[in-house]
PDB file of C-alpha atoms in Angstrom:
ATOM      1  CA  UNK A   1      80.364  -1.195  32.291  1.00  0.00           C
ATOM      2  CA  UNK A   2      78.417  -1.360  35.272  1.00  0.00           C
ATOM      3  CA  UNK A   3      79.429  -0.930  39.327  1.00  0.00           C
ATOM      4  CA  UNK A   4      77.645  -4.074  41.346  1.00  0.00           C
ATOM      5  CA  UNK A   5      77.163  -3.982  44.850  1.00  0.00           C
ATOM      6  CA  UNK A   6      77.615  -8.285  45.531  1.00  0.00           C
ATOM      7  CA  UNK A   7      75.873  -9.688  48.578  1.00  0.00           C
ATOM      8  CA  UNK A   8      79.358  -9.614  50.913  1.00  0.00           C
ATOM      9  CA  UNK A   9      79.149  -5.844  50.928  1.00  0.00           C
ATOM     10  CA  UNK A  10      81.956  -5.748  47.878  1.00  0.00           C
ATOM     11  CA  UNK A  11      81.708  -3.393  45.053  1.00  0.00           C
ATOM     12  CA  UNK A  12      82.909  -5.038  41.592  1.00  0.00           C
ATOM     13  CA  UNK A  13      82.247  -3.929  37.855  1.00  0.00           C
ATOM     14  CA  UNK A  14      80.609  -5.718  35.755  1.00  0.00           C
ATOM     15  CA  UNK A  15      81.391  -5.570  31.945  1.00  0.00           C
ATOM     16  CA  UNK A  16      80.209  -7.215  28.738  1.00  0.00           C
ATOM     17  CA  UNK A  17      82.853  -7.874  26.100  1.00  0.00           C
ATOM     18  CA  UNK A  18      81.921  -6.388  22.565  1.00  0.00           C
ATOM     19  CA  UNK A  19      82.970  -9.112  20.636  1.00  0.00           C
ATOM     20  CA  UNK A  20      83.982 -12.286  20.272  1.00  0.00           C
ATOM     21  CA  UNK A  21      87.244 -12.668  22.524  1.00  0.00           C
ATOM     22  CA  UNK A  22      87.028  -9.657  23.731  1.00  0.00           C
ATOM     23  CA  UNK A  23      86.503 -10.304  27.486  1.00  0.00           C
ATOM     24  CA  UNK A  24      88.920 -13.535  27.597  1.00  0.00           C
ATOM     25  CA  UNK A  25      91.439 -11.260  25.795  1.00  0.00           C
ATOM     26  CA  UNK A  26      90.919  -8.639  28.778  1.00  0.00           C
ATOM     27  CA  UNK A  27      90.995 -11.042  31.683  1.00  0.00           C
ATOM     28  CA  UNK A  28      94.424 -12.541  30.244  1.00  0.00           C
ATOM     29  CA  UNK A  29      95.949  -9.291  29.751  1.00  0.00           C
ATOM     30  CA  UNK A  30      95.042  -7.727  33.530  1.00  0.00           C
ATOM     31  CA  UNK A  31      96.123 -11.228  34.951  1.00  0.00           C
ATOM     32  CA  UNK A  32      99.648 -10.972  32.808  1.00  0.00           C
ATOM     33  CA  UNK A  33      99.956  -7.076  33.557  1.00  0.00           C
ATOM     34  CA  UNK A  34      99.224  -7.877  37.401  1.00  0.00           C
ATOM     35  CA  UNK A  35     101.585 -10.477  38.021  1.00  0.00           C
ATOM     36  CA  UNK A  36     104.689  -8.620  38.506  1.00  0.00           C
ATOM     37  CA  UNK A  37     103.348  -6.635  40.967  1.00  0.00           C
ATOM     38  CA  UNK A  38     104.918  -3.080  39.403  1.00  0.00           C
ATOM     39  CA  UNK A  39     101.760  -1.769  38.839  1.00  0.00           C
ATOM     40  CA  UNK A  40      98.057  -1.432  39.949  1.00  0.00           C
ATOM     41  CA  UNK A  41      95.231  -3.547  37.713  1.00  0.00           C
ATOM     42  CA  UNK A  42      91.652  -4.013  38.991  1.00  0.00           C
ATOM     43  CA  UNK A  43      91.938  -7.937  40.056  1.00  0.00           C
ATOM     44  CA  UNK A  44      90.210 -10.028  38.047  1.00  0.00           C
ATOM     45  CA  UNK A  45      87.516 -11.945  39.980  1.00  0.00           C
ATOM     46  CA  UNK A  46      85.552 -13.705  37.113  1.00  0.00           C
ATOM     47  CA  UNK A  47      84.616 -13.899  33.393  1.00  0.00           C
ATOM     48  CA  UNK A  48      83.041 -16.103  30.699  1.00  0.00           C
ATOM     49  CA  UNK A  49      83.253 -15.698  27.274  1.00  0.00           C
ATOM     50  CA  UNK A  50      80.888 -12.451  27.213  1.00  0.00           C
ATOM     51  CA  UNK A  51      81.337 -11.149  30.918  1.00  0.00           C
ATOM     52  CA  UNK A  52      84.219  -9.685  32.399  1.00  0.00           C
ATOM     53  CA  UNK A  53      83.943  -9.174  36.385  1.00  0.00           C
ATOM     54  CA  UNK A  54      86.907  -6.770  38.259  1.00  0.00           C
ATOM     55  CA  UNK A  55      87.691  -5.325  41.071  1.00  0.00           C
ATOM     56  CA  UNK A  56      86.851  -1.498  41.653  1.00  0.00           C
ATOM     57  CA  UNK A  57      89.795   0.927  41.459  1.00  0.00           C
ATOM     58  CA  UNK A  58      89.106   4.227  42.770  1.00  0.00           C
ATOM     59  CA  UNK A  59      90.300   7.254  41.111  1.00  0.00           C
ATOM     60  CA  UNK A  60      91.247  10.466  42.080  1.00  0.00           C
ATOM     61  CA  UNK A  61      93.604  13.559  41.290  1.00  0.00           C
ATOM     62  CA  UNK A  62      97.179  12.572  40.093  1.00  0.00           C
ATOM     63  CA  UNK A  63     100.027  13.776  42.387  1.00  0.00           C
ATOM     64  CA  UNK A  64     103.542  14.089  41.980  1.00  0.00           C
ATOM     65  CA  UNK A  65     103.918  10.665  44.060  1.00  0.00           C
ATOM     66  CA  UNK A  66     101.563   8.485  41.695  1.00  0.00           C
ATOM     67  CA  UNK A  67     102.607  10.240  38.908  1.00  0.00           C
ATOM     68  CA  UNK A  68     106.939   8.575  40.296  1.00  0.00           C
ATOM     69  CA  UNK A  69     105.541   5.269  41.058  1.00  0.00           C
ATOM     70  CA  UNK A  70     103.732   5.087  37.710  1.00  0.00           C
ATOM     71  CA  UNK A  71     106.675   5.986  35.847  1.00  0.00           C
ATOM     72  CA  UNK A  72     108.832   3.343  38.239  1.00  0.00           C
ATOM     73  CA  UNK A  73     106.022   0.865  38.135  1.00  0.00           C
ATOM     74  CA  UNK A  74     105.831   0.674  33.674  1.00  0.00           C
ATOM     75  CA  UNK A  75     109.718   0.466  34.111  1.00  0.00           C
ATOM     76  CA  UNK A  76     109.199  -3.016  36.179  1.00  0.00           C
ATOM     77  CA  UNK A  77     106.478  -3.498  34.192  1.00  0.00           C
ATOM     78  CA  UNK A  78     108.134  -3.716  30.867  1.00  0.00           C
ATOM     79  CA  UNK A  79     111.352  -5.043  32.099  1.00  0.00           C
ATOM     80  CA  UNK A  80     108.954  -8.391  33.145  1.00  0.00           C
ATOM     81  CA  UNK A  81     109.500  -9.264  29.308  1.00  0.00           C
ATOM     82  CA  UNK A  82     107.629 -11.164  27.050  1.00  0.00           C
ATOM     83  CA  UNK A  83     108.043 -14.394  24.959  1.00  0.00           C
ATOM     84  CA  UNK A  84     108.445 -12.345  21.653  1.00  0.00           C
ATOM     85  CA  UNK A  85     106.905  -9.296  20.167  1.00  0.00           C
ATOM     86  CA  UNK A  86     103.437  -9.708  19.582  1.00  0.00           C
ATOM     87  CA  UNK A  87     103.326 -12.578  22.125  1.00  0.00           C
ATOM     88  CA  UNK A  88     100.019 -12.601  23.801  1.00  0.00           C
ATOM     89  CA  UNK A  89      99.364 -12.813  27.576  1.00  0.00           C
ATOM     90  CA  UNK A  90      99.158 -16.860  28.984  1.00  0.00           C
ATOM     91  CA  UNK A  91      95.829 -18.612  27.920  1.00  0.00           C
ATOM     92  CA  UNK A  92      95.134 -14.815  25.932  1.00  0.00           C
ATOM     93  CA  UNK A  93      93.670 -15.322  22.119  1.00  0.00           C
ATOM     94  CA  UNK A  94      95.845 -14.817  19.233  1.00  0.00           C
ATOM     95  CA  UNK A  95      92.926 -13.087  17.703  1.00  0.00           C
ATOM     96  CA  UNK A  96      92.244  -9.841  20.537  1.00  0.00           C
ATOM     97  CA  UNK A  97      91.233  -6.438  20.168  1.00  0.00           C
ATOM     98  CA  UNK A  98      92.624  -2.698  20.978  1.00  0.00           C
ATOM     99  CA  UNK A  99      89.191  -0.435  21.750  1.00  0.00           C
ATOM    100  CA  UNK A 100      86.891  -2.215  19.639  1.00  0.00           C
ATOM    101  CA  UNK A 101      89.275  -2.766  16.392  1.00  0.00           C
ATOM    102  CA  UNK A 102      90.855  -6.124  16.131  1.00  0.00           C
ATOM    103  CA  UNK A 103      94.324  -6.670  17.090  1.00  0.00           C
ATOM    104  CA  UNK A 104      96.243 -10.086  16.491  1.00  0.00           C
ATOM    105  CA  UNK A 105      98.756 -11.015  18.596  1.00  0.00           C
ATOM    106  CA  UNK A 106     101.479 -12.717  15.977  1.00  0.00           C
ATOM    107  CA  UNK A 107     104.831 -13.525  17.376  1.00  0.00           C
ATOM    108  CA  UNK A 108     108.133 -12.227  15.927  1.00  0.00           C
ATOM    109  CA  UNK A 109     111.766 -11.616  16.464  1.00  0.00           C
ATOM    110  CA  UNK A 110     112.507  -8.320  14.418  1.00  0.00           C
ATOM    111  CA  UNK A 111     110.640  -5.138  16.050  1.00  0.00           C
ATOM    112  CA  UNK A 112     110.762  -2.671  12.853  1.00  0.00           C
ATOM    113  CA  UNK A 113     109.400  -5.539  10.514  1.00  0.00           C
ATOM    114  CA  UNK A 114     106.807  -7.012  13.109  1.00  0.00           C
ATOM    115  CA  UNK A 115     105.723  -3.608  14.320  1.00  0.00           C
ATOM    116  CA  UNK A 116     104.883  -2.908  10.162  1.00  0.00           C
ATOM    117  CA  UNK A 117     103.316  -6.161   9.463  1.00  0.00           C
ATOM    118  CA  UNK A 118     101.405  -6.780  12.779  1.00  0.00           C
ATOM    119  CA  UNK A 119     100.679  -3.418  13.773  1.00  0.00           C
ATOM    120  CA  UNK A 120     100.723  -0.837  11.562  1.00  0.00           C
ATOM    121  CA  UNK A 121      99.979  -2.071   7.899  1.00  0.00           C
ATOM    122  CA  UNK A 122      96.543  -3.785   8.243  1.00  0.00           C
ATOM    123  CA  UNK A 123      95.028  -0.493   9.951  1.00  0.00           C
ATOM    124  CA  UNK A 124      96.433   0.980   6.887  1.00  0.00           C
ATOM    125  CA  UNK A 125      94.776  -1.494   4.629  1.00  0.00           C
ATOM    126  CA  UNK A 126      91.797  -1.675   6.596  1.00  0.00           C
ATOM    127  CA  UNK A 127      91.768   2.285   6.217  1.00  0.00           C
ATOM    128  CA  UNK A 128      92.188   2.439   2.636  1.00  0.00           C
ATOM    129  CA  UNK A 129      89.325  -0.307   1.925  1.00  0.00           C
ATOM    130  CA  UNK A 130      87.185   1.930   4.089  1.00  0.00           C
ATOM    131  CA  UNK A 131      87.732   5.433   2.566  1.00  0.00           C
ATOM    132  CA  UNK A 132      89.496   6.828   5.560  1.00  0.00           C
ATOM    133  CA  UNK A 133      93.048   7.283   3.937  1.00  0.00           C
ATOM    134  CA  UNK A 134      93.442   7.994   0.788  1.00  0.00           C
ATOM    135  CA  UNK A 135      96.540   5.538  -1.610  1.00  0.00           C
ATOM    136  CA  UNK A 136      98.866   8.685  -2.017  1.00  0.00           C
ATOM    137  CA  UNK A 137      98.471   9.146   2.201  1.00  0.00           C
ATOM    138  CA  UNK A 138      99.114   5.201   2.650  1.00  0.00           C
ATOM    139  CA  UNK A 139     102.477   5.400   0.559  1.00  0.00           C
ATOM    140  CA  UNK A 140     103.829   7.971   3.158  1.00  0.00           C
ATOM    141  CA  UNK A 141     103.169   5.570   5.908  1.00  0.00           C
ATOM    142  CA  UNK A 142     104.548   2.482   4.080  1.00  0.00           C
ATOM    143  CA  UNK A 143     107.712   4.433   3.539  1.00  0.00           C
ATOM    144  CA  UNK A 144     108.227   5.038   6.933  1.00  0.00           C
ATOM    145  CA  UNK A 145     107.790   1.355   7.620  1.00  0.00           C
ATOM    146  CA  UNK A 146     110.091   0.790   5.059  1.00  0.00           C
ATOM    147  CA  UNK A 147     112.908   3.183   7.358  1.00  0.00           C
ATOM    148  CA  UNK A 148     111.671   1.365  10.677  1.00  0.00           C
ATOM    149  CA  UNK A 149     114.851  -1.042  10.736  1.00  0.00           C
ATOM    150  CA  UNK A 150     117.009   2.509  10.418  1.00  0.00           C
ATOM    151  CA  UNK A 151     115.569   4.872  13.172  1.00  0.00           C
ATOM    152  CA  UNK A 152     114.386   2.094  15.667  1.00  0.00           C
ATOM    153  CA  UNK A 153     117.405   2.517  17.961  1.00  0.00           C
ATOM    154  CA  UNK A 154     119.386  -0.371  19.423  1.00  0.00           C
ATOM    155  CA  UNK A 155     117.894  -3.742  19.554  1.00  0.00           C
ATOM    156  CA  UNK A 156     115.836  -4.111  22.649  1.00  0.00           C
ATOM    157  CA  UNK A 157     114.156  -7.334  24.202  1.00  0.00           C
ATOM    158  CA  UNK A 158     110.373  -7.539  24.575  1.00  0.00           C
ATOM    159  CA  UNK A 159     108.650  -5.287  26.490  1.00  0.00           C
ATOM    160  CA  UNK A 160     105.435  -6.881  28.525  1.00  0.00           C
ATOM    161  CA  UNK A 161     103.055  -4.044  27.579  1.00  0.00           C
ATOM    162  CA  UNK A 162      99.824  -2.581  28.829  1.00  0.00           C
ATOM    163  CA  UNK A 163      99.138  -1.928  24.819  1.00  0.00           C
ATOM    164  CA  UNK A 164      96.497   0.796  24.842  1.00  0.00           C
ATOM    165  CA  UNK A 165      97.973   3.160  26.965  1.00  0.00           C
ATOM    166  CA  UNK A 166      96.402   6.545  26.591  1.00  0.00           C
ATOM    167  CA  UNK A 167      94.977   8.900  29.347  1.00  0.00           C
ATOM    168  CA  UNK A 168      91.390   7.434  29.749  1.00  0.00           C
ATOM    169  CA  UNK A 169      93.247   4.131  30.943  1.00  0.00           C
ATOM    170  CA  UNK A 170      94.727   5.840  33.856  1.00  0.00           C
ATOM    171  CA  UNK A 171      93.016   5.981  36.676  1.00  0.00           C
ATOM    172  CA  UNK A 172      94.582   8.391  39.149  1.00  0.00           C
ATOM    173  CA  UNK A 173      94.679   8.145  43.125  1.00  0.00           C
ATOM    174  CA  UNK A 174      96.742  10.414  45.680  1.00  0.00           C
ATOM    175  CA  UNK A 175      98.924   7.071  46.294  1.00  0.00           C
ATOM    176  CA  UNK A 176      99.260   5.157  43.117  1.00  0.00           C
ATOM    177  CA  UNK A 177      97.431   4.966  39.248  1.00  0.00           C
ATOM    178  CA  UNK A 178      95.847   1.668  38.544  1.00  0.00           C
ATOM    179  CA  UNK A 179      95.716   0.830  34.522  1.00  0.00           C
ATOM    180  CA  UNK A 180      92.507  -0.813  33.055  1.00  0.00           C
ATOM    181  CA  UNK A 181      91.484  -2.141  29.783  1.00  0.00           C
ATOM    182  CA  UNK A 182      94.876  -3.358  28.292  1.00  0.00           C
ATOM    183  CA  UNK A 183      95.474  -4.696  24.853  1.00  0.00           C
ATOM    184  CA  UNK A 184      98.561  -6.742  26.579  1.00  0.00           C
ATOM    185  CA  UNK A 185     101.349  -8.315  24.716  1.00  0.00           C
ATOM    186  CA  UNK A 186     104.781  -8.524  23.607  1.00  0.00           C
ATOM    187  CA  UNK A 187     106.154  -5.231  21.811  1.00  0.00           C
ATOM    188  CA  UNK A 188     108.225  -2.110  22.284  1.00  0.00           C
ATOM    189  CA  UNK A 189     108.734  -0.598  25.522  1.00  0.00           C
ATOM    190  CA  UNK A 190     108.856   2.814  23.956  1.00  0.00           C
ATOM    191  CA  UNK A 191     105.416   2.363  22.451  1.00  0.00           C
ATOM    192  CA  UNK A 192     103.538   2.385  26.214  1.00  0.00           C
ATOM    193  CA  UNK A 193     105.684   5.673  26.301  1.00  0.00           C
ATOM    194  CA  UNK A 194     104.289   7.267  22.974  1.00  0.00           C
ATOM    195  CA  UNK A 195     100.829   6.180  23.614  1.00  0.00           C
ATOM    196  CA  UNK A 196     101.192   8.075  26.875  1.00  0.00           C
ATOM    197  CA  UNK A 197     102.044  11.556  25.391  1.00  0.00           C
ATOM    198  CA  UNK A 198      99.684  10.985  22.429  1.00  0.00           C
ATOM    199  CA  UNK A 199      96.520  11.931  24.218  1.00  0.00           C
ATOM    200  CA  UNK A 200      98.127  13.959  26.962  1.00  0.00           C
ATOM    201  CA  UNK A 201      98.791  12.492  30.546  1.00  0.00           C
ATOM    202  CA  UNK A 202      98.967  14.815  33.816  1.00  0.00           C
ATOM    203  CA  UNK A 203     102.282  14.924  35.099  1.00  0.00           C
ATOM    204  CA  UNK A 204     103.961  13.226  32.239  1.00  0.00           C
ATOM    205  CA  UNK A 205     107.756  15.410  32.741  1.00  0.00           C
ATOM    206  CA  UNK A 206     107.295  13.160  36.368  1.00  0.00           C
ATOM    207  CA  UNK A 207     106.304   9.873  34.799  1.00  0.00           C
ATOM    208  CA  UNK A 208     109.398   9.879  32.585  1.00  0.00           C
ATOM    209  CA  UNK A 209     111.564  10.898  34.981  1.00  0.00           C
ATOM    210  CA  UNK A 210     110.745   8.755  37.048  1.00  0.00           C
ATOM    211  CA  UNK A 211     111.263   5.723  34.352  1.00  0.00           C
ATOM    212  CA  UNK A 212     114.437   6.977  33.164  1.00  0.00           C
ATOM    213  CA  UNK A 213     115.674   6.676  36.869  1.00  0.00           C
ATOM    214  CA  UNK A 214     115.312   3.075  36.895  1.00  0.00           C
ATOM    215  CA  UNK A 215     115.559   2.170  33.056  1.00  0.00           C
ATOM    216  CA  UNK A 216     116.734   4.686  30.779  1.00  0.00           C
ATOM    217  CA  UNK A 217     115.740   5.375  27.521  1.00  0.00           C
ATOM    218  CA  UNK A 218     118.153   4.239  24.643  1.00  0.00           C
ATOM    219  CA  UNK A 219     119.615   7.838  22.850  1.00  0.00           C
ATOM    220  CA  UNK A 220     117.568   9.536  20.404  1.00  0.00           C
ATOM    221  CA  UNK A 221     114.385   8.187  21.785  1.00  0.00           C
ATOM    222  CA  UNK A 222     112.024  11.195  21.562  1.00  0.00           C
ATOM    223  CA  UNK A 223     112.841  11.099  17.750  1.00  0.00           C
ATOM    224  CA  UNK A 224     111.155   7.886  17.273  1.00  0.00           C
ATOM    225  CA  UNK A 225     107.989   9.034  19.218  1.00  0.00           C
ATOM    226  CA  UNK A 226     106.318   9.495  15.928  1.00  0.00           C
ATOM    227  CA  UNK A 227     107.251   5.817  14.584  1.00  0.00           C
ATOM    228  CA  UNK A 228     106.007   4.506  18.079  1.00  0.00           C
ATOM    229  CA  UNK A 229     102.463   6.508  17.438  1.00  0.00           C
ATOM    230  CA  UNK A 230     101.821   5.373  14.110  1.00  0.00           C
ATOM    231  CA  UNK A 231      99.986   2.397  15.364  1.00  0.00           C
ATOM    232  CA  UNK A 232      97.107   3.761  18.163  1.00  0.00           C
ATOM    233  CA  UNK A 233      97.454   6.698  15.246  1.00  0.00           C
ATOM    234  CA  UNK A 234      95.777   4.273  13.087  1.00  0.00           C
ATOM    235  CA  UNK A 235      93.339   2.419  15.118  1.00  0.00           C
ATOM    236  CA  UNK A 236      92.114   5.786  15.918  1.00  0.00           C
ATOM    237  CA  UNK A 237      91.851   6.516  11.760  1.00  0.00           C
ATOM    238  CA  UNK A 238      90.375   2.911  11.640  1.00  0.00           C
ATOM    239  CA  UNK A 239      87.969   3.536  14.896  1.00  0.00           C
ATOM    240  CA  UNK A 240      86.936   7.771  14.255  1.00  0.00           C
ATOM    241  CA  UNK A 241      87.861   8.411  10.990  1.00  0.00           C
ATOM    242  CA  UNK A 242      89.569  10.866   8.706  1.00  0.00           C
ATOM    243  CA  UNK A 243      90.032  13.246  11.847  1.00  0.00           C
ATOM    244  CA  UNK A 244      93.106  11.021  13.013  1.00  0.00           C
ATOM    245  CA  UNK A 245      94.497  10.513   9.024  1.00  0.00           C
ATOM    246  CA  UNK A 246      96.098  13.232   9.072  1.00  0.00           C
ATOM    247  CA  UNK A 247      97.909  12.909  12.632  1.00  0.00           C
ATOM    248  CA  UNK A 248      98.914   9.683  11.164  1.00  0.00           C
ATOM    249  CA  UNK A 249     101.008  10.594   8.268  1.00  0.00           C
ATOM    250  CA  UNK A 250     102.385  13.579   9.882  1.00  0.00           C
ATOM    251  CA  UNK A 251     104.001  10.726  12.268  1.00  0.00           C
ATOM    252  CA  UNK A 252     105.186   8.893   9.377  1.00  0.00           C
ATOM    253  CA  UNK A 253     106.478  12.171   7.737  1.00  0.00           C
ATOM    254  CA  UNK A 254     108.688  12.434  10.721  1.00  0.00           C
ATOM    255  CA  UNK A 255     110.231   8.999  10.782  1.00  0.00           C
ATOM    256  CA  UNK A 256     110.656   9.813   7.081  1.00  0.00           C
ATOM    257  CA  UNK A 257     113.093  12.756   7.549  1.00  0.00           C
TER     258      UNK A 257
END
């Protein structure tokens, strides 16, 4: 990723997609995220199938304000919708990424039994045929898919999500956070929300708060946090190793219980 100074004086970044889809998967997702206008996403000015050219969001320190308007701004956000869970942005690949693992976008109607078969079980299998969780570790996990349809709370439409939501995809300013490098597409609105808290996010009590003003949470929401982790749990396990393992089947001991 690379800041460019172009000939009118503009400042852009420049950045080359890792893989195959990777930078048409982007451009879809920050076009998709943008076009409700709830939150800030570097505009896309250009892209080819290996380059990916944005706009430059600043950053800065969070404040109390950004930290409102981002919690009002996923709330709009999410309630934009999506075709289905697992729908991918318009003209977006089925075949995208999260990071640098693959993600497919697959379309379903049931969140607990999409959310297992589309997000969390082929990072398990993936894991397994890699060395990086262990069988006895994977059975934890599949049992708590096998609960999902019990502790996922009441039936919700599909959230239009930013998909990769942690910390380092914040970037702060006094007056409002912009979001970069999505892996957009149809899921749970409470799985933005985990993502958030997994890696830590300044301000986070405001954030919520914020959200809950203008779309509360369904009851009993924190104690599916862990279900809602299992999958960027995973890619991490997939992506850095046995370091993350463990996190992951503490957060499928806890939709267990």
């Amino acid at each position: 990723m690379t800041e460019v100074v172009l000939d009118s004086g503009d400042t852009v970044v420049v950045k080359r997609g890792h893989a195959r889809n990777a930078t048409p998967a982007e451009a879809a997702g920050l076009r998709w995220l943008g076009e409700p206008g709830a939150v800030r996403v570097p505009e896309v000015r250009g892209h080819d199938g290996e380059w990916l050219v944005t706009e430059l969001v600043g950053g800065g320190r969070p404040t109390h304000h950004a930290a409102e308007r981002l919690g009002r701004g996923l709330a709009a956000l999410h309630a934009a919708g999506a075709p289905a869970f697992g729908a991918a942005p318009p003209d977006g690949p089925v075949d995208a990424w999260i990071g640098l693992a693959p993600m497919k976008n697959t379309p379903g109607e049931d969140w607990p039994r999409w959310y297992a078969e589309h997000r969390v079980l082929p990072y398990v299998r993936r894991a397994i045929d890699e060395g990086t969780l262990t069988g006895e570790e994977a059975v934890v996990i599949e049992n708590a898919c096998a609960r999902l349809s019990v502790v996922a709370g009441p039936a919700e439409p599909p959230a239009r999500l930013h998909g990769d939501l942690w910390n380092g995809n914040v970037l702060w300013g006094a007056v409002e956070a912009s979001l970069i490098d999505p892996a957009a597409h149809g899921g749970h609105r409470e799985t933005d929300l985990a993502m958030l808290q997994l890696f830590g996010c300044p301000l986070l009590d405001r954030v919520l708060a914020a959200y809950q003003e203008v779309a509360p949470l369904a009851d009993g929401w924190t104690d599916r946090i862990g279900a809602h982790q299992l999958f960027p749990l995973l890619v991490h396990t997939v992506l850095f190793g046995r370091s993350y393992a463990g996190q992951a089947v503490a957060a499928a001991k806890a939709v267990g219980r």
